[in-house]
Amino acid sequence: MSSTPTGPLGRLGVWVTDHAKLVTIVWLLAIVGLGAFAPQVEQKLSGAGWQANGSPSVQARELAREHFGGNASSAIQVVVRADEGPVTEGDGKEVLASVTRILEEEPRIADVIAPMPGATLSQDGSTGIVLAGAGADTNEMVRVATDLKGELQGLSTDTVEVNPTGSSLLWSDFNEANLDAMLKSELMSWPVTLAILVLAFGALVAAGLPLLLTLAGLVASAGSLVLINELVPVSIWAMNFAMMFALALGIDYALFLVVRYRAARAARHASSAVEERAERQRAIAQTMDTAGKAVLLSGLTVLISLSAVMIVPSPSFRSMAGGIMLSVVFVLAATLTLLPLVLFRLDDRINKLALPWARSGEHRSARFAAWGERLWKRPLVWGLASVVILLALAAPVLGLKTAMPSIKVLPEDASARIGYDRVQESFGAGAPGTLQVVVDADEADTTRQTLGADSGIAAVMAPMPAADDSGLVLVQAVPTVDPSDPELAETVERLRADLPGSALLGGAPVENLDLKTQLDESTPVVVAVVLVLGFLLLLVALQAPLISLLGTLASLLSTAAAFGVARLIFQEGHGSGLLGFESQGFLDAWAPVFFFAMIFAIAMDYTVFLLASAKEHFERSGDPKAAMVGSLAQSGRVIFAAGAVMVAVFFTFALSGPIPPKEMGVVLGVAVLLDAFLVRLVLLPVLLRLTGKAAWYCPAWLRRLLPTITFAHD
């Protein structure tokens, strides 16, 4: 090793190369040990958890499950419809008996209730609903739905149709459709990703490293999620999002390190094996102290941004954020320990199978240097143009509407959707979203009268006394409108004001409304926390308050623009035919809070890469122009390639599956497209140009408070 000072990450890189066997064994044990559990991820992870913990609707559901034979929102409804004659006679009667037998044989089902006139048997007698009470929690009931729906649908005959439906079936069908979409998207994205990486690296071996690295991190994180699920329920969406996010970030991080290592090796030459090893270790140290430091800070920014989602007290959101964070930790660990070892071992062989025009040692891009010179000469023109485009795309966000997903998120042939439609046809528009009120027995009559007097209620069922001595009564009511109609929220608000004090109003649509309310309340807090923590981390990393603030605020422009485009597509329906979906007339309620954290995490990823490179050049030269142009020349190509990979990954999710993955693909894809190519490669360099040395100024008192972090390396 040379006498050049080596930072902690540089020393880590050298340590890894000196302890290659230990590092290899540890990673093999992690990948093989945790990977053994990975195949179970689809069966083990939970399918529910979309609820507002502590809300009255969740309390009502738990009381209904405990005291009323499982007659809760998570109960399974089996819709049996006869084409000829009453469903309670002939073939229909035989099918009903078979449905009842299957449900009663399932130990996770509580009480099984046959169709009842005036409640679950239609007036013409053609349609009946067999209610299978929830004998387990919501996550397990989704598994029950998955296990039974095929067998139940198989009871259909030429004259009798059987379709299980209800909240548990909805999530079962949705998770199944979502998983299929994720697999299709992954199959589409990997070849496109590899092609972009080959073009970016100019060599097949180098291009394959990010994919292998990401795969290692994904396998380990998948196995970990299965183990964590034994302690705390983890949503299947945690794995879905983790797969997508880890792939995108893992490629980003590997790109940055591989490009830097190739440049470091191209600049050195040795005459002996001893010198050769020393020079390779110096290259590793230099790579880790520069690109590795940027990757670590970027990873911390991503983790901090996603941790803010934990503020939302909903199991699904917390487990999704936790799943992504876990995958990022594994990918980050692999990038900072496994990748340096692989680079050290392969060395020049990473350039094998190179493209004819590839120049592996080229670290500084002449094209991006020329682009930086162009921005330096005419900053106002380019800066104003980028701001105008971003503001124009962001303008529609002012009319953005959000709601919990409707039945339209399911394919038309899904059992839950067919059953939903049959219930509406036979029992009225609001029948699939029956409201449930759990109340003290002495207030049952008042509750029934209040429900019957409300203009938003079409029918009220007879009170059901508790099966035990709890003194509770369950009163169910059918609203006049579809569960996703905005009028239902007004009805629920009126009823909560008018019902007796002991009453808890619940039901699947009310649980959705309570979750939306919680999300609406949490979103401003999450946004504020993400912005503040993101700024503080940039401040610590760059030691420059002004550019840290500008870099943080610039991320808001691309985020707002992405949601503006999302409104035009998903709320207004523009392009719905091209993307193959039926507009719900709104964006799903979780999008603002969850996608904002994800977008900001990605945006700050590029911000750290660009500004860390700019700070490195400024530390060397003290020249703002050298910092701005040099950062583009050094990191512009990496940001461009990484952005192209992310856009390809995210947009593949917009091409298949139900609406939520499409929303995710479009919102994140547009955000990355705008952020990587317009904000980070145009607007942020322009801000560096306009602020000059002030961008890097730090008051002495603040510098004393901050830890010393430098990026320059000889």
XYZ file of C-alpha atoms in Angstrom:
714
model
C 0.000 0.000 0.000
C 1.061 3.584 -0.646
C 1.377 6.316 1.922
C -1.822 7.944 0.690
C -4.198 8.265 3.677
C -6.921 5.648 3.526
C -10.363 6.215 5.022
C -12.514 3.689 6.914
C -14.178 2.372 3.760
C -10.847 2.118 1.978
C -9.490 0.100 4.905
C -12.617 -2.080 4.775
C -11.983 -2.758 1.086
C -8.370 -3.758 1.745
C -9.405 -5.890 4.736
C -11.888 -7.744 2.534
C -9.154 -8.590 0.017
C -6.841 -9.776 2.816
C -9.565 -11.989 4.315
C -11.070 -13.302 1.101
C -11.855 -16.799 2.424
C -13.651 -15.500 5.513
C -15.749 -13.013 3.508
C -16.578 -15.661 0.900
C -17.646 -18.187 3.541
C -19.799 -15.646 5.384
C -21.602 -14.659 2.186
C -22.037 -18.259 1.064
C -23.542 -19.122 4.444
C -25.839 -16.089 4.269
C -26.977 -16.782 0.716
C -27.359 -20.546 1.132
C -28.706 -20.410 4.699
C -31.224 -17.635 4.125
C -31.811 -18.678 0.534
C -33.147 -22.015 1.757
C -36.162 -20.145 3.122
C -36.594 -17.912 0.047
C -38.810 -20.350 -1.943
C -41.356 -20.195 0.889
C -41.782 -16.437 0.599
C -44.958 -16.574 -1.477
C -46.732 -19.019 0.860
C -45.465 -17.650 4.164
C -45.886 -13.887 3.822
C -49.240 -12.388 4.710
C -51.815 -11.105 2.274
C -53.722 -8.670 4.479
C -52.756 -5.933 6.934
C -54.346 -3.037 5.025
C -55.916 -1.487 8.091
C -55.616 1.444 10.448
C -54.504 -0.069 13.728
C -56.553 1.157 16.668
C -59.384 2.515 14.494
C -63.048 1.884 15.479
C -63.578 -0.264 12.375
C -60.738 -2.625 13.298
C -62.060 -2.825 16.864
C -65.528 -3.661 15.486
C -64.072 -6.397 13.262
C -62.232 -8.050 16.134
C -65.329 -7.963 18.364
C -67.440 -9.421 15.536
C -64.945 -12.216 15.012
C -64.710 -13.022 18.713
C -68.360 -12.815 19.777
C -70.442 -13.454 16.637
C -69.088 -16.658 15.156
C -66.567 -14.931 12.934
C -69.227 -12.826 11.172
C -66.685 -10.082 10.513
C -65.429 -8.188 7.477
C -62.793 -10.897 6.913
C -65.453 -13.642 6.639
C -65.753 -15.443 3.303
C -68.963 -15.084 1.327
C -69.732 -17.879 -1.128
C -72.209 -16.656 -3.737
C -74.278 -19.467 -5.269
C -76.496 -18.541 -8.204
C -78.953 -20.802 -10.045
C -79.947 -20.099 -13.639
C -83.143 -22.149 -13.351
C -85.480 -22.024 -10.350
C -84.687 -21.208 -6.692
C -81.118 -21.869 -5.566
C -82.443 -23.736 -2.512
C -83.979 -26.463 -4.692
C -82.708 -29.041 -7.185
C -79.096 -28.687 -8.328
C -78.750 -25.499 -6.314
C -79.625 -27.304 -3.098
C -76.987 -29.979 -3.791
C -74.356 -27.349 -4.529
C -75.231 -25.432 -1.357
C -74.809 -28.640 0.627
C -71.389 -29.253 -0.939
C -70.321 -25.649 -0.237
C -71.405 -25.998 3.385
C -69.553 -29.306 3.762
C -66.274 -27.873 2.411
C -66.496 -24.843 4.667
C -67.364 -26.841 7.786
C -64.409 -29.174 7.188
C -61.990 -26.231 7.225
C -60.781 -25.733 10.835
C -59.960 -22.063 10.250
C -63.607 -21.325 9.470
C -65.898 -20.447 12.415
C -69.688 -20.572 12.039
C -71.121 -21.425 8.628
C -74.461 -19.692 8.016
C -76.807 -20.816 5.225
C -78.640 -18.283 3.016
C -81.397 -16.534 4.999
C -84.529 -14.956 3.476
C -84.517 -11.181 3.808
C -80.786 -11.085 4.328
C -78.591 -13.386 2.244
C -81.197 -14.964 -0.045
C -82.352 -12.789 -2.943
C -86.037 -11.903 -3.320
C -86.373 -14.032 -6.461
C -84.620 -16.917 -4.702
C -82.028 -17.364 -7.463
C -79.002 -16.233 -5.465
C -77.883 -17.217 -1.996
C -74.818 -16.343 0.070
C -73.229 -18.888 2.391
C -71.325 -17.006 5.076
C -68.119 -18.641 6.326
C -67.152 -16.960 9.580
C -63.556 -15.906 10.178
C -61.995 -18.328 12.632
C -58.531 -16.819 12.310
C -56.907 -13.418 11.877
C -57.116 -11.463 8.622
C -53.789 -12.743 7.267
C -54.771 -16.364 7.812
C -58.218 -15.784 6.303
C -56.561 -14.619 3.077
C -54.680 -17.942 3.058
C -57.958 -19.770 3.699
C -59.479 -17.961 0.724
C -56.523 -18.977 -1.442
C -56.775 -22.605 -0.306
C -60.532 -22.957 -0.817
C -61.487 -20.780 -3.779
C -60.457 -23.285 -6.447
C -62.374 -26.132 -4.830
C -65.432 -23.950 -4.266
C -65.489 -22.632 -7.830
C -65.101 -26.223 -9.015
C -68.567 -26.977 -7.613
C -70.142 -24.933 -10.408
C -72.361 -26.841 -12.848
C -74.076 -26.010 -16.118
C -76.951 -24.424 -14.215
C -75.363 -23.311 -10.927
C -72.511 -20.848 -10.527
C -70.312 -20.680 -7.414
C -68.060 -17.707 -6.689
C -66.473 -16.981 -3.293
C -66.041 -13.278 -2.602
C -65.539 -10.806 0.233
C -62.571 -8.902 1.587
C -60.373 -11.968 2.139
C -61.054 -13.217 -1.403
C -60.365 -9.764 -2.817
C -56.906 -9.701 -1.263
C -56.253 -13.307 -2.261
C -57.169 -12.647 -5.901
C -55.355 -9.332 -5.898
C -52.151 -10.764 -4.433
C -52.288 -13.589 -6.964
C -52.750 -11.180 -9.891
C -50.065 -8.926 -8.452
C -47.590 -11.797 -8.115
C -48.186 -12.817 -11.731
C -47.612 -9.212 -12.790
C -44.412 -8.993 -10.773
C -43.029 -12.186 -12.317
C -43.891 -11.014 -15.843
C -42.303 -7.650 -15.139
C -39.165 -9.264 -13.758
C -38.876 -11.491 -16.847
C -39.252 -8.435 -19.077
C -36.943 -6.168 -17.093
C -33.914 -8.442 -16.695
C -33.057 -8.757 -20.431
C -33.607 -5.007 -20.940
C -31.506 -4.282 -17.871
C -28.683 -6.525 -19.065
C -28.718 -4.863 -22.493
C -28.454 -1.379 -20.927
C -25.676 -2.544 -18.618
C -23.719 -4.059 -21.515
C -23.927 -0.740 -23.339
C -22.954 1.164 -20.182
C -20.016 -1.073 -19.234
C -18.994 -2.121 -22.722
C -18.288 -5.675 -21.517
C -20.496 -8.665 -20.685
C -18.554 -9.721 -17.585
C -18.687 -6.256 -16.037
C -22.370 -5.933 -16.940
C -23.208 -9.201 -15.183
C -21.677 -8.184 -11.852
C -24.515 -5.836 -10.775
C -27.116 -8.486 -11.565
C -25.279 -11.179 -9.604
C -24.750 -8.800 -6.708
C -28.415 -7.830 -6.646
C -29.489 -11.464 -6.884
C -27.365 -12.326 -3.846
C -28.949 -9.502 -1.861
C -32.457 -10.454 -2.968
C -32.083 -14.121 -2.051
C -30.775 -13.226 1.391
C -33.496 -10.633 2.010
C -36.270 -13.008 0.825
C -35.141 -15.670 3.285
C -34.908 -13.086 6.049
C -38.471 -11.924 5.423
C -39.727 -15.489 5.805
C -37.960 -15.784 9.172
C -39.178 -12.373 10.344
C -42.717 -13.373 9.374
C -42.563 -16.048 12.084
C -42.366 -13.233 14.631
C -44.300 -10.395 12.972
C -46.675 -10.681 9.973
C -44.966 -9.400 6.819
C -46.997 -8.391 3.771
C -46.325 -10.207 0.495
C -46.025 -6.721 -0.965
C -42.861 -6.285 1.077
C -41.169 -8.857 -1.141
C -42.682 -7.463 -4.317
C -41.422 -3.957 -3.639
C -38.112 -5.267 -2.314
C -37.466 -7.184 -5.545
C -38.023 -4.100 -7.658
C -36.196 -1.658 -5.407
C -33.207 -3.911 -4.724
C -32.749 -4.585 -8.424
C -32.735 -0.882 -9.255
C -30.515 0.244 -6.362
C -28.166 -2.739 -6.550
C -27.417 -1.942 -10.170
C -26.889 1.736 -9.312
C -24.410 0.944 -6.572
C -22.510 -1.679 -8.545
C -22.313 0.636 -11.554
C -20.703 3.358 -9.472
C -18.105 1.063 -7.919
C -17.232 -0.943 -11.035
C -16.744 2.152 -13.184
C -14.532 3.738 -10.528
C -12.435 0.595 -10.038
C -11.853 0.153 -13.757
C -10.633 3.730 -13.996
C -8.368 3.326 -10.962
C -6.799 0.173 -12.407
C -6.331 1.683 -15.849
C -4.237 4.471 -14.324
C -1.696 2.163 -12.665
C 0.843 -0.385 -13.909
C 2.990 -2.829 -11.980
C 6.157 -4.773 -12.876
C 5.888 -7.658 -10.380
C 3.259 -9.841 -8.740
C 3.832 -8.156 -5.370
C 3.436 -4.709 -6.871
C 0.432 -5.937 -8.845
C -1.390 -7.023 -5.677
C -0.515 -3.764 -3.920
C -1.787 -1.712 -6.830
C -5.033 -3.670 -6.967
C -5.505 -3.009 -3.250
C -4.780 0.686 -3.797
C -7.397 0.711 -6.536
C -9.886 -0.961 -4.187
C -9.083 1.558 -1.422
C -9.475 4.488 -3.802
C -12.743 3.096 -5.134
C -14.164 2.569 -1.666
C -13.030 5.953 -0.329
C -14.733 7.775 -3.206
C -17.490 5.800 -4.913
C -17.960 3.526 -1.888
C -18.478 6.522 0.368
C -21.083 7.940 -2.009
C -22.825 4.543 -2.137
C -22.894 4.284 1.670
C -24.340 7.783 2.041
C -26.844 7.059 -0.703
C -27.909 3.839 1.018
C -28.316 5.648 4.332
C -30.456 8.268 2.581
C -32.668 5.551 1.125
C -33.029 3.867 4.522
C -33.829 7.148 6.264
C -36.427 8.102 3.639
C -38.187 4.747 3.867
C -38.030 4.667 7.661
C -40.394 7.657 7.707
C -43.150 5.369 6.370
C -43.021 3.594 9.741
C -44.916 6.604 11.090
C -48.064 5.224 9.445
C -49.569 2.803 12.020
C -50.644 0.219 9.459
C -49.115 -3.298 9.367
C -48.947 -3.471 5.575
C -47.118 -0.161 5.217
C -44.674 -0.864 7.987
C -43.847 -4.319 6.691
C -43.488 -3.047 3.103
C -41.125 -0.300 4.184
C -39.286 -2.760 6.410
C -38.979 -5.281 3.591
C -37.492 -2.727 1.219
C -35.127 -1.464 3.912
C -33.977 -5.029 4.620
C -33.250 -5.635 0.930
C -31.359 -2.332 0.733
C -29.265 -3.341 3.753
C -28.318 -6.645 2.107
C -27.579 -5.015 -1.257
C -25.558 -2.304 0.479
C -23.630 -4.891 2.489
C -22.923 -6.904 -0.656
C -21.797 -3.764 -2.487
C -19.364 -2.747 0.257
C -17.938 -6.199 1.072
C -18.641 -8.779 -1.612
C -18.232 -6.561 -4.674
C -14.743 -5.253 -3.722
C -13.602 -8.845 -3.307
C -15.032 -9.849 -6.696
C -13.427 -6.814 -8.346
C -10.097 -7.597 -6.707
C -10.241 -11.225 -7.864
C -11.401 -10.539 -11.409
C -9.408 -7.365 -11.921
C -8.844 -6.865 -15.658
C -11.008 -9.889 -16.422
C -14.091 -7.740 -15.774
C -13.361 -6.327 -19.233
C -13.701 -9.738 -20.879
C -16.134 -10.063 -23.788
C -15.853 -6.346 -24.426
C -17.714 -4.554 -27.192
C -15.503 -3.341 -30.071
C -15.884 0.344 -29.216
C -15.571 -0.031 -25.456
C -12.784 1.742 -23.561
C -12.721 0.168 -20.137
C -10.374 2.642 -18.494
C -12.317 5.729 -19.472
C -13.646 7.228 -16.250
C -14.144 10.799 -17.442
C -16.753 11.129 -20.181
C -15.847 13.655 -22.858
C -19.489 13.941 -23.903
C -20.726 14.756 -20.423
C -17.811 17.153 -19.933
C -18.951 18.958 -23.085
C -22.499 18.935 -21.730
C -21.241 20.529 -18.523
C -19.462 23.250 -20.518
C -22.705 23.962 -22.387
C -24.641 24.292 -19.128
C -21.934 26.524 -17.677
C -22.190 28.947 -20.617
C -26.008 29.238 -20.667
C -27.285 28.268 -17.206
C -30.441 30.408 -17.192
C -31.729 29.067 -20.506
C -31.296 25.424 -19.516
C -32.365 25.983 -15.915
C -35.566 27.836 -16.799
C -36.430 25.290 -19.492
C -36.142 22.405 -17.022
C -38.173 24.236 -14.355
C -40.930 25.128 -16.840
C -41.218 21.497 -17.995
C -41.324 20.202 -14.423
C -43.909 22.777 -13.297
C -46.098 22.096 -16.337
C -46.112 18.377 -15.570
C -46.660 19.039 -11.860
C -49.654 21.376 -12.366
C -52.302 18.575 -12.552
C -51.303 17.381 -9.077
C -53.485 20.151 -7.616
C -56.608 18.212 -8.612
C -55.371 14.799 -7.500
C -57.957 12.583 -5.776
C -57.157 9.494 -3.733
C -59.224 6.598 -2.401
C -58.763 2.983 -1.393
C -58.797 0.567 -4.341
C -62.143 -0.510 -5.750
C -63.124 -3.893 -7.144
C -61.761 -2.649 -10.496
C -58.232 -3.505 -9.406
C -59.104 -7.170 -9.984
C -59.230 -8.879 -13.380
C -62.791 -9.323 -14.660
C -62.529 -13.110 -14.378
C -61.383 -13.073 -10.731
C -63.704 -14.965 -8.382
C -64.000 -12.060 -5.937
C -65.038 -9.672 -8.712
C -67.591 -12.046 -10.260
C -69.084 -12.734 -6.838
C -69.101 -8.997 -6.087
C -71.061 -8.305 -9.280
C -73.533 -11.113 -8.540
C -74.179 -9.716 -5.053
C -74.846 -6.251 -6.463
C -77.192 -7.624 -9.119
C -79.207 -9.571 -6.573
C -79.062 -7.483 -3.396
C -78.347 -3.876 -4.464
C -75.380 -1.583 -5.152
C -74.237 -1.384 -1.538
C -74.626 -5.057 -0.630
C -70.943 -6.012 -1.152
C -70.030 -3.368 1.430
C -72.350 -4.240 4.305
C -71.795 -2.077 7.374
C -71.486 -3.711 10.790
C -72.283 -2.080 14.105
C -71.238 -3.752 17.354
C -73.164 -2.202 20.225
C -74.333 -2.918 23.779
C -77.547 -4.949 23.827
C -79.542 -2.222 25.620
C -78.813 0.181 22.741
C -79.648 -2.245 19.924
C -83.096 -0.775 19.188
C -81.743 2.785 19.095
C -78.975 1.641 16.782
C -81.418 -0.054 14.414
C -83.663 3.023 14.335
C -80.708 5.328 13.656
C -79.535 3.155 10.791
C -83.025 2.873 9.317
C -83.541 6.640 9.433
C -80.339 7.480 7.556
C -80.747 8.349 3.885
C -77.581 6.441 3.012
C -78.893 3.096 4.266
C -81.009 0.865 2.019
C -81.796 -1.950 4.477
C -81.172 -2.925 8.093
C -80.970 -6.572 9.201
C -82.319 -7.950 12.451
C -79.912 -7.595 15.403
C -77.758 -10.658 16.088
C -77.075 -11.357 19.781
C -73.593 -12.459 20.796
C -72.947 -16.196 21.084
C -71.589 -15.633 24.592
C -72.511 -13.525 27.613
C -70.642 -10.411 26.444
C -73.855 -8.383 26.279
C -73.106 -7.236 22.727
C -75.299 -7.157 19.644
C -74.327 -7.044 15.950
C -76.500 -4.940 13.660
C -75.779 -5.057 9.937
C -76.910 -2.499 7.345
C -76.708 -2.298 3.558
C -75.734 1.140 2.212
C -77.400 2.615 -0.860
C -74.168 3.095 -2.839
C -71.228 1.030 -4.034
C -68.475 0.595 -1.384
C -66.079 2.769 -3.419
C -68.587 5.624 -3.920
C -67.482 8.859 -2.146
C -71.035 9.213 -0.743
C -70.358 6.279 1.572
C -67.803 8.371 3.485
C -70.510 10.953 4.199
C -72.872 8.222 5.397
C -70.224 6.780 7.731
C -69.462 10.231 9.130
C -73.166 10.877 9.851
C -73.684 7.497 11.457
C -70.680 7.862 13.747
C -72.117 11.146 14.949
C -75.664 9.784 15.416
C -75.146 6.223 16.718
C -75.186 5.506 20.489
C -71.976 6.001 22.433
C -71.191 2.280 22.795
C -71.515 1.638 19.041
C -68.477 0.709 16.948
C -69.069 1.058 13.213
C -67.133 -1.313 10.976
C -67.237 -3.417 7.837
C -64.753 -3.721 4.987
C -65.569 -0.358 3.349
C -65.353 1.448 6.692
C -61.948 -0.123 7.342
C -60.841 1.269 3.977
C -62.170 4.713 4.857
C -60.404 4.674 8.220
C -57.144 3.665 6.544
C -57.509 6.445 3.973
C -58.122 8.964 6.766
C -55.035 7.731 8.530
C -52.984 7.984 5.335
C -54.244 11.510 4.658
C -53.231 12.542 8.168
C -49.856 10.810 7.989
C -48.773 12.048 4.553
C -47.774 15.634 5.546
C -45.855 14.274 8.543
C -44.037 11.648 6.446
C -43.174 14.220 3.767
C -41.821 16.656 6.359
C -39.763 13.977 8.122
C -38.325 12.697 4.832
C -37.347 16.208 3.699
C -35.752 17.164 7.019
C -33.836 13.895 7.430
C -32.769 13.952 3.772
C -31.447 17.491 4.130
C -29.594 16.665 7.343
C -27.890 13.651 5.790
C -26.836 15.669 2.741
C -25.571 18.379 5.073
C -23.458 15.885 7.004
C -22.155 14.346 3.780
C -21.404 17.530 1.847
C -20.698 20.021 4.663
C -22.469 22.606 2.486
C -25.846 23.975 3.707
C -26.902 25.801 0.520
C -26.411 23.040 -2.036
C -27.768 20.471 0.450
C -30.961 22.522 0.714
C -31.218 23.076 -3.041
C -30.570 19.384 -3.729
C -33.349 18.424 -1.322
C -35.876 20.912 -2.716
C -35.089 19.947 -6.328
C -36.332 16.451 -5.532
C -39.796 17.878 -4.852
C -40.117 19.068 -8.455
C -39.661 15.640 -10.014
C -41.924 14.095 -7.360
C -44.721 16.592 -7.995
C -44.347 16.130 -11.765
C -44.597 12.349 -11.417
C -47.844 12.630 -9.449
C -49.145 15.181 -11.956
C -48.631 12.649 -14.750
C -50.181 9.928 -12.548
C -53.334 12.017 -12.156
C -53.705 12.397 -15.930
C -53.273 8.657 -16.487
C -55.022 6.983 -13.553
C -57.574 9.564 -12.452
C -58.495 11.006 -15.851
C -57.890 7.762 -17.752
C -55.571 9.120 -20.470
C -53.662 6.176 -21.917
C -55.708 3.601 -19.994
C -56.344 1.659 -23.197
C -52.649 1.544 -23.998
C -51.740 0.340 -20.503
C -54.707 -2.024 -20.317
C -56.641 -0.918 -17.223
C -60.009 0.535 -16.244
C -59.699 3.915 -14.533
C -61.058 4.098 -10.984
C -61.348 7.886 -11.170
C -58.706 8.339 -8.477
C -55.208 7.334 -7.404
C -54.928 4.655 -4.741
C -54.696 6.268 -1.319
C -51.350 4.773 -0.351
C -49.584 6.279 -3.386
C -48.770 9.775 -2.025
C -47.187 8.660 1.237
C -45.488 5.463 0.091
C -44.424 6.443 -3.403
C -43.174 9.821 -2.169
C -40.768 8.110 0.212
C -39.607 5.756 -2.547
C -39.203 8.542 -5.126
C -37.335 10.755 -2.697
C -35.043 7.878 -1.778
C -34.183 7.301 -5.440
C -33.842 11.026 -6.156
C -31.433 11.483 -3.274
C -29.535 8.470 -4.584
C -28.637 10.423 -7.726
C -28.162 13.632 -5.752
C -25.516 11.994 -3.573
C -23.724 10.537 -6.605
C -23.584 13.881 -8.423
C -22.833 16.162 -5.481
C -20.290 13.774 -3.931
C -18.410 13.875 -7.231
C -18.737 17.680 -7.364
C -17.425 17.995 -3.803
C -14.511 15.716 -4.662
C -13.519 18.032 -7.531
C -14.067 21.161 -5.440
C -11.895 19.800 -2.616
C -9.101 19.258 -5.123
C -9.351 22.537 -7.058
C -11.470 25.043 -5.137
C -12.924 25.947 -8.548
C -16.750 25.901 -8.912
C -16.500 25.292 -12.661
C -14.153 22.354 -12.191
C -16.578 20.971 -9.613
C -19.643 21.324 -11.826
C -18.136 20.177 -15.129
C -15.999 17.532 -13.441
C -18.967 16.009 -11.614
C -20.885 15.631 -14.865
C -17.852 14.249 -16.671
C -17.183 11.751 -13.889
C -20.666 10.692 -12.777
C -22.956 11.809 -15.616
C -22.563 8.616 -17.604
C -23.182 6.472 -14.512
C -26.283 8.472 -13.577
C -27.524 8.256 -17.168
C -27.033 4.484 -17.331
C -28.440 3.885 -13.843
C -31.437 6.087 -14.624
C -32.061 4.171 -17.858
C -31.967 0.878 -15.937
C -34.383 2.148 -13.288
C -36.791 3.541 -15.882
C -36.718 0.197 -17.719
C -37.334 -1.736 -14.482
C -40.171 0.499 -13.297
C -41.930 0.874 -16.641
C -42.101 -2.902 -17.085
C -44.313 -2.921 -13.984
C -46.663 -0.518 -15.769
C -47.258 -2.986 -18.578
C -48.807 -5.901 -16.702
C -51.034 -6.776 -13.793
C -53.663 -4.883 -11.749
C -53.795 -1.124 -11.267
C -51.583 -0.676 -8.141
C -48.428 -2.145 -9.774
C -49.172 -0.021 -12.840
C -49.420 3.052 -10.622
C -46.144 2.146 -8.991
C -44.431 1.583 -12.334
C -45.692 4.800 -13.908
C -45.160 7.069 -10.892
C -41.685 5.754 -10.090
C -40.687 5.441 -13.755
C -41.717 9.008 -14.594
C -40.092 10.285 -11.405
C -36.760 8.622 -12.237
C -36.959 9.726 -15.864
C -37.431 13.343 -14.841
C -35.124 13.264 -11.857
C -32.142 11.529 -13.428
C -32.240 13.217 -16.816
C -33.761 16.627 -16.097
C -33.092 17.459 -12.446
C -29.709 15.813 -11.801
C -28.181 16.282 -15.260
C -29.595 19.763 -15.934
C -31.162 21.643 -13.025
C -28.792 20.665 -10.222
C -25.619 21.422 -12.282
C -27.205 24.772 -13.201
C -27.753 25.482 -9.499
C -24.079 24.667 -8.886
C -23.191 27.117 -11.657
C -25.412 29.915 -10.334
C -24.380 29.571 -6.694
C -20.645 29.234 -7.417
C -18.440 29.027 -4.330
C -21.425 29.839 -2.122
C -22.711 26.341 -2.865
C -19.830 24.887 -0.872
C -19.647 27.500 1.904
C -20.045 26.250 5.436
C -19.946 28.545 8.513
C -17.129 27.775 10.919
C -19.540 27.088 13.802
C -21.432 24.546 11.712
C -18.261 22.886 10.475
C -17.218 22.331 14.088
C -20.500 20.512 14.734
C -20.315 18.257 11.674
C -18.088 15.197 11.320
C -15.232 15.556 8.848
C -16.095 13.809 5.571
C -14.011 14.224 2.431
C -14.276 12.662 -1.011
C -10.981 13.643 -2.625
C -8.469 10.812 -3.026
C -5.093 10.946 -4.736
